[in-house]
Short mmCIF file of C-alpha atoms in Angstrom, two decimals:
data_model
loop_
_atom_site.label_atom_id
_atom_site.label_comp_id
_atom_site.label_asym_id
_atom_site.label_seq_id
_atom_site.Cartn_x
_atom_site.Cartn_y
_atom_site.Cartn_z
CA MET Y 4 20.96 155.86 179.61
CA SER Y 5 18.05 153.52 179.16
CA ARG Y 6 14.80 155.44 179.31
CA VAL Y 7 13.17 152.67 181.34
CA GLY Y 8 16.22 152.06 183.52
CA LYS Y 9 16.86 155.65 184.56
CA ALA Y 10 13.37 156.19 186.05
CA PRO Y 11 13.44 155.65 189.83
CA ILE Y 12 10.93 153.27 191.44
CA THR Y 13 8.95 154.94 194.24
CA ILE Y 14 8.49 152.74 197.28
CA PRO Y 15 4.93 153.01 198.68
CA SER Y 16 4.28 153.05 202.42
CA GLY Y 17 4.16 149.57 203.95
CA VAL Y 18 6.75 148.18 201.52
CA THR Y 19 10.32 147.39 202.56
CA VAL Y 20 13.14 146.74 200.09
CA THR Y 21 16.45 145.13 201.05
CA VAL Y 22 19.50 144.45 198.86
CA SER Y 23 21.86 141.69 200.04
CA ASN Y 24 25.61 141.46 199.41
CA GLU Y 25 24.97 138.80 196.72
CA ASN Y 26 22.84 141.37 194.82
CA VAL Y 27 19.53 139.69 195.70
CA VAL Y 28 16.67 142.19 196.08
CA THR Y 29 13.88 141.31 198.53
CA VAL Y 30 10.60 143.23 198.46
CA LYS Y 31 8.15 142.77 201.35
CA GLY Y 32 4.67 144.25 201.30
CA PRO Y 33 1.13 143.76 202.60
CA LYS Y 34 0.39 140.95 200.09
CA GLY Y 35 3.62 138.98 200.44
CA GLU Y 36 7.34 138.79 199.74
CA LEU Y 37 9.28 138.44 196.46
CA HIS Y 38 12.98 137.86 195.68
CA GLN Y 39 14.97 138.70 192.54
CA ALA Y 40 18.65 137.99 191.85
CA VAL Y 41 20.22 140.91 189.99
CA ASP Y 42 23.26 140.62 187.67
CA SER Y 43 26.53 141.51 189.41
CA ASP Y 44 27.24 144.33 186.91
CA ILE Y 45 24.03 146.21 187.78
CA THR Y 46 23.89 148.12 191.09
CA VAL Y 47 20.66 148.62 193.01
CA SER Y 48 20.47 151.30 195.69
CA GLN Y 49 17.84 152.99 197.85
CA GLU Y 50 17.73 156.78 197.84
CA ASP Y 51 15.14 158.75 199.86
CA GLY Y 52 12.10 156.49 199.39
CA SER Y 53 12.92 155.17 195.93
CA ILE Y 54 14.93 152.42 194.25
CA VAL Y 55 17.57 153.49 191.73
CA VAL Y 56 19.11 151.03 189.25
CA THR Y 57 22.46 152.01 187.67
CA ARG Y 58 24.79 150.40 185.13
CA PRO Y 59 28.59 150.63 184.88
CA SER Y 60 28.96 151.39 181.15
CA ASP Y 61 27.08 151.92 177.90
CA GLN Y 62 27.75 148.44 176.52
CA LYS Y 63 24.79 146.89 174.73
CA ARG Y 64 24.52 144.13 177.35
CA HIS Y 65 24.55 146.61 180.24
CA LYS Y 66 21.89 148.76 178.55
CA ALA Y 67 19.64 145.72 178.11
CA LEU Y 68 20.07 144.52 181.70
CA HIS Y 69 19.54 148.05 183.07
CA GLY Y 70 16.01 148.38 181.71
CA LEU Y 71 15.22 144.71 182.40
CA TYR Y 72 16.02 144.76 186.11
CA ARG Y 73 14.33 148.13 186.64
CA ALA Y 74 11.12 146.70 185.09
CA LEU Y 75 11.37 143.46 187.12
CA LEU Y 76 11.84 145.37 190.39
CA ASN Y 77 8.92 147.68 189.56
CA ASN Y 78 6.72 144.62 188.88
CA MET Y 79 7.71 143.25 192.29
CA VAL Y 80 6.77 146.49 194.07
CA VAL Y 81 3.40 146.63 192.28
CA GLY Y 82 2.82 142.93 192.99
CA VAL Y 83 3.29 143.14 196.76
CA THR Y 84 1.09 146.25 197.02
CA THR Y 85 -1.85 145.67 194.63
CA GLY Y 86 -1.17 142.26 193.05
CA TYR Y 87 -1.99 141.07 189.54
CA LYS Y 88 -5.23 139.65 188.17
CA LEU Y 89 -5.80 137.95 184.80
CA GLU Y 90 -9.15 136.84 183.42
CA GLN Y 91 -9.58 134.28 180.66
CA GLU Y 92 -12.81 133.17 179.03
CA LEU Y 93 -13.65 129.87 177.35
CA VAL Y 94 -15.48 130.39 174.05
CA GLY Y 95 -17.09 127.28 172.61
CA VAL Y 96 -20.05 124.97 173.01
CA GLY Y 97 -19.59 122.62 175.98
CA TYR Y 98 -16.39 124.27 177.22
CA ARG Y 99 -16.31 124.27 181.03
CA ALA Y 100 -13.90 125.20 183.81
CA THR Y 101 -14.15 124.14 187.46
CA ASN Y 102 -11.69 124.36 190.29
CA THR Y 103 -11.18 122.61 193.61
CA GLY Y 104 -8.53 124.47 195.56
CA ASN Y 105 -5.57 125.03 193.23
CA THR Y 106 -6.58 122.29 190.77
CA LEU Y 107 -8.22 123.48 187.57
CA ASP Y 108 -10.39 121.02 185.61
CA LEU Y 109 -10.99 122.04 181.98
CA VAL Y 110 -13.37 120.53 179.42
CA LEU Y 111 -12.25 121.89 176.04
CA GLY Y 112 -13.99 119.73 173.44
CA TYR Y 113 -11.39 116.98 173.49
CA SER Y 114 -12.16 113.36 174.39
CA HIS Y 115 -10.59 113.93 177.83
CA HIS Y 116 -10.47 116.51 180.62
CA TYR Y 117 -7.42 118.65 181.32
CA VAL Y 118 -6.57 118.64 185.03
CA PHE Y 119 -4.15 121.50 185.64
CA GLU Y 120 -2.33 121.79 188.98
CA LEU Y 121 -1.50 125.45 189.71
CA PRO Y 122 1.40 126.71 191.87
CA ASN Y 123 0.60 127.68 195.48
CA GLU Y 124 1.40 131.36 194.74
CA ILE Y 125 -1.60 131.61 192.39
CA LYS Y 126 -5.21 131.84 193.55
CA VAL Y 127 -7.77 130.63 190.99
CA THR Y 128 -11.54 131.10 190.80
CA THR Y 129 -13.91 130.01 188.05
CA THR Y 130 -17.33 131.40 187.18
CA ALA Y 131 -20.00 129.97 184.91
CA GLU Y 132 -23.09 132.17 184.53
CA LYS Y 133 -25.96 131.20 182.30
CA GLY Y 134 -25.78 132.93 178.93
CA LYS Y 135 -22.13 133.93 179.38
CA ASN Y 136 -18.86 132.19 178.63
CA PRO Y 137 -17.14 130.43 181.56
CA THR Y 138 -14.27 132.50 182.97
CA ILE Y 139 -11.05 131.67 184.80
CA ILE Y 140 -9.72 134.35 187.17
CA LEU Y 141 -6.07 134.10 188.23
CA GLU Y 142 -4.64 136.27 191.04
CA SER Y 143 -1.02 136.46 192.22
CA ILE Y 144 1.71 138.83 193.39
CA ASP Y 145 4.25 137.45 190.87
CA LYS Y 146 3.69 138.92 187.38
CA GLN Y 147 6.07 136.50 185.65
CA LEU Y 148 4.47 133.41 187.18
CA ILE Y 149 0.86 134.46 186.53
CA GLY Y 150 1.70 135.33 182.91
CA GLN Y 151 3.43 132.01 182.35
CA VAL Y 152 0.53 130.01 183.84
CA ALA Y 153 -2.05 132.00 181.85
CA ALA Y 154 -0.10 131.37 178.63
CA LYS Y 155 0.06 127.64 179.41
CA ILE Y 156 -3.71 127.48 180.02
CA ARG Y 157 -4.35 129.41 176.78
CA SER Y 158 -2.10 127.02 174.83
CA LEU Y 159 -4.35 124.07 175.71
CA ARG Y 160 -6.93 125.41 173.21
CA ALA Y 161 -5.74 128.61 171.53
CA PRO Y 162 -8.49 130.68 169.84
CA GLU Y 163 -8.96 129.80 166.19
CA PRO Y 164 -9.49 132.59 163.63
CA TYR Y 165 -12.73 131.39 161.98
CA LYS Y 166 -15.25 131.00 164.81
CA GLY Y 167 -13.10 132.34 167.67
CA LYS Y 168 -13.43 129.13 169.71
CA GLY Y 169 -10.82 128.54 172.40
CA ILE Y 170 -9.41 130.13 175.54
CA LYS Y 171 -8.82 133.87 175.25
CA PHE Y 172 -8.08 136.73 177.60
CA VAL Y 173 -11.05 138.94 178.51
CA GLY Y 174 -10.92 141.98 176.22
CA GLU Y 175 -8.53 140.35 173.73
CA GLU Y 176 -9.21 141.24 170.11
CA LEU Y 177 -8.85 138.25 167.82
CA ARG Y 178 -7.94 138.51 164.15
CA ARG Y 179 -10.86 136.90 162.37
CA LYS Y 180 -10.81 135.37 158.91
CA ALA Y 181 -13.60 134.91 156.40
CA GLY Y 182 -14.59 131.31 155.73
CA LYS Y 183 -14.76 129.61 152.38
CA SER Y 184 -16.96 131.41 149.89
CA ALA Y 185 -19.57 129.40 147.99
CA SER Y 186 -18.81 128.65 144.34
CA LYS Y 187 -20.82 130.64 141.79
CA LYS Y 188 -22.46 128.22 139.32
#
């Protein structure tokens, strides 16, 4: 069996999990509600306070789906209980980030601003303290959505390897390169 797939998911108190006849799993918790359609070959069941994901055979496809859906369901349970938070910082002279509601306005050294409309499921805050890089803080219960939005924001100005300018995740280690060396005459 898949090492990821065979581990049961413990359901914390305050979280309810329902599996419909169409194999759609719904997880409700204190922070919200998430839905996930599961492949018809994979069975999801509740056994004494935990979710168990099983597969019908040891085919390569079934093994892959087994671990995948177990991880997705675990992410849903964690999301509705504690939520997910991603922080990004803007490194570069003149780089700024401001938000009004769910609209993010980015100044990234181009001749124009980037106005980025975020989904309603994501809460965004921006901070700009003197002497520190501006930061964008994203919070959501959906791990897939927050990761996709953070990757899209990062792609607007990915960090370059020479000076490290761009949008990077807080704590991310960048691979730096040495610049051109002066000629010896």
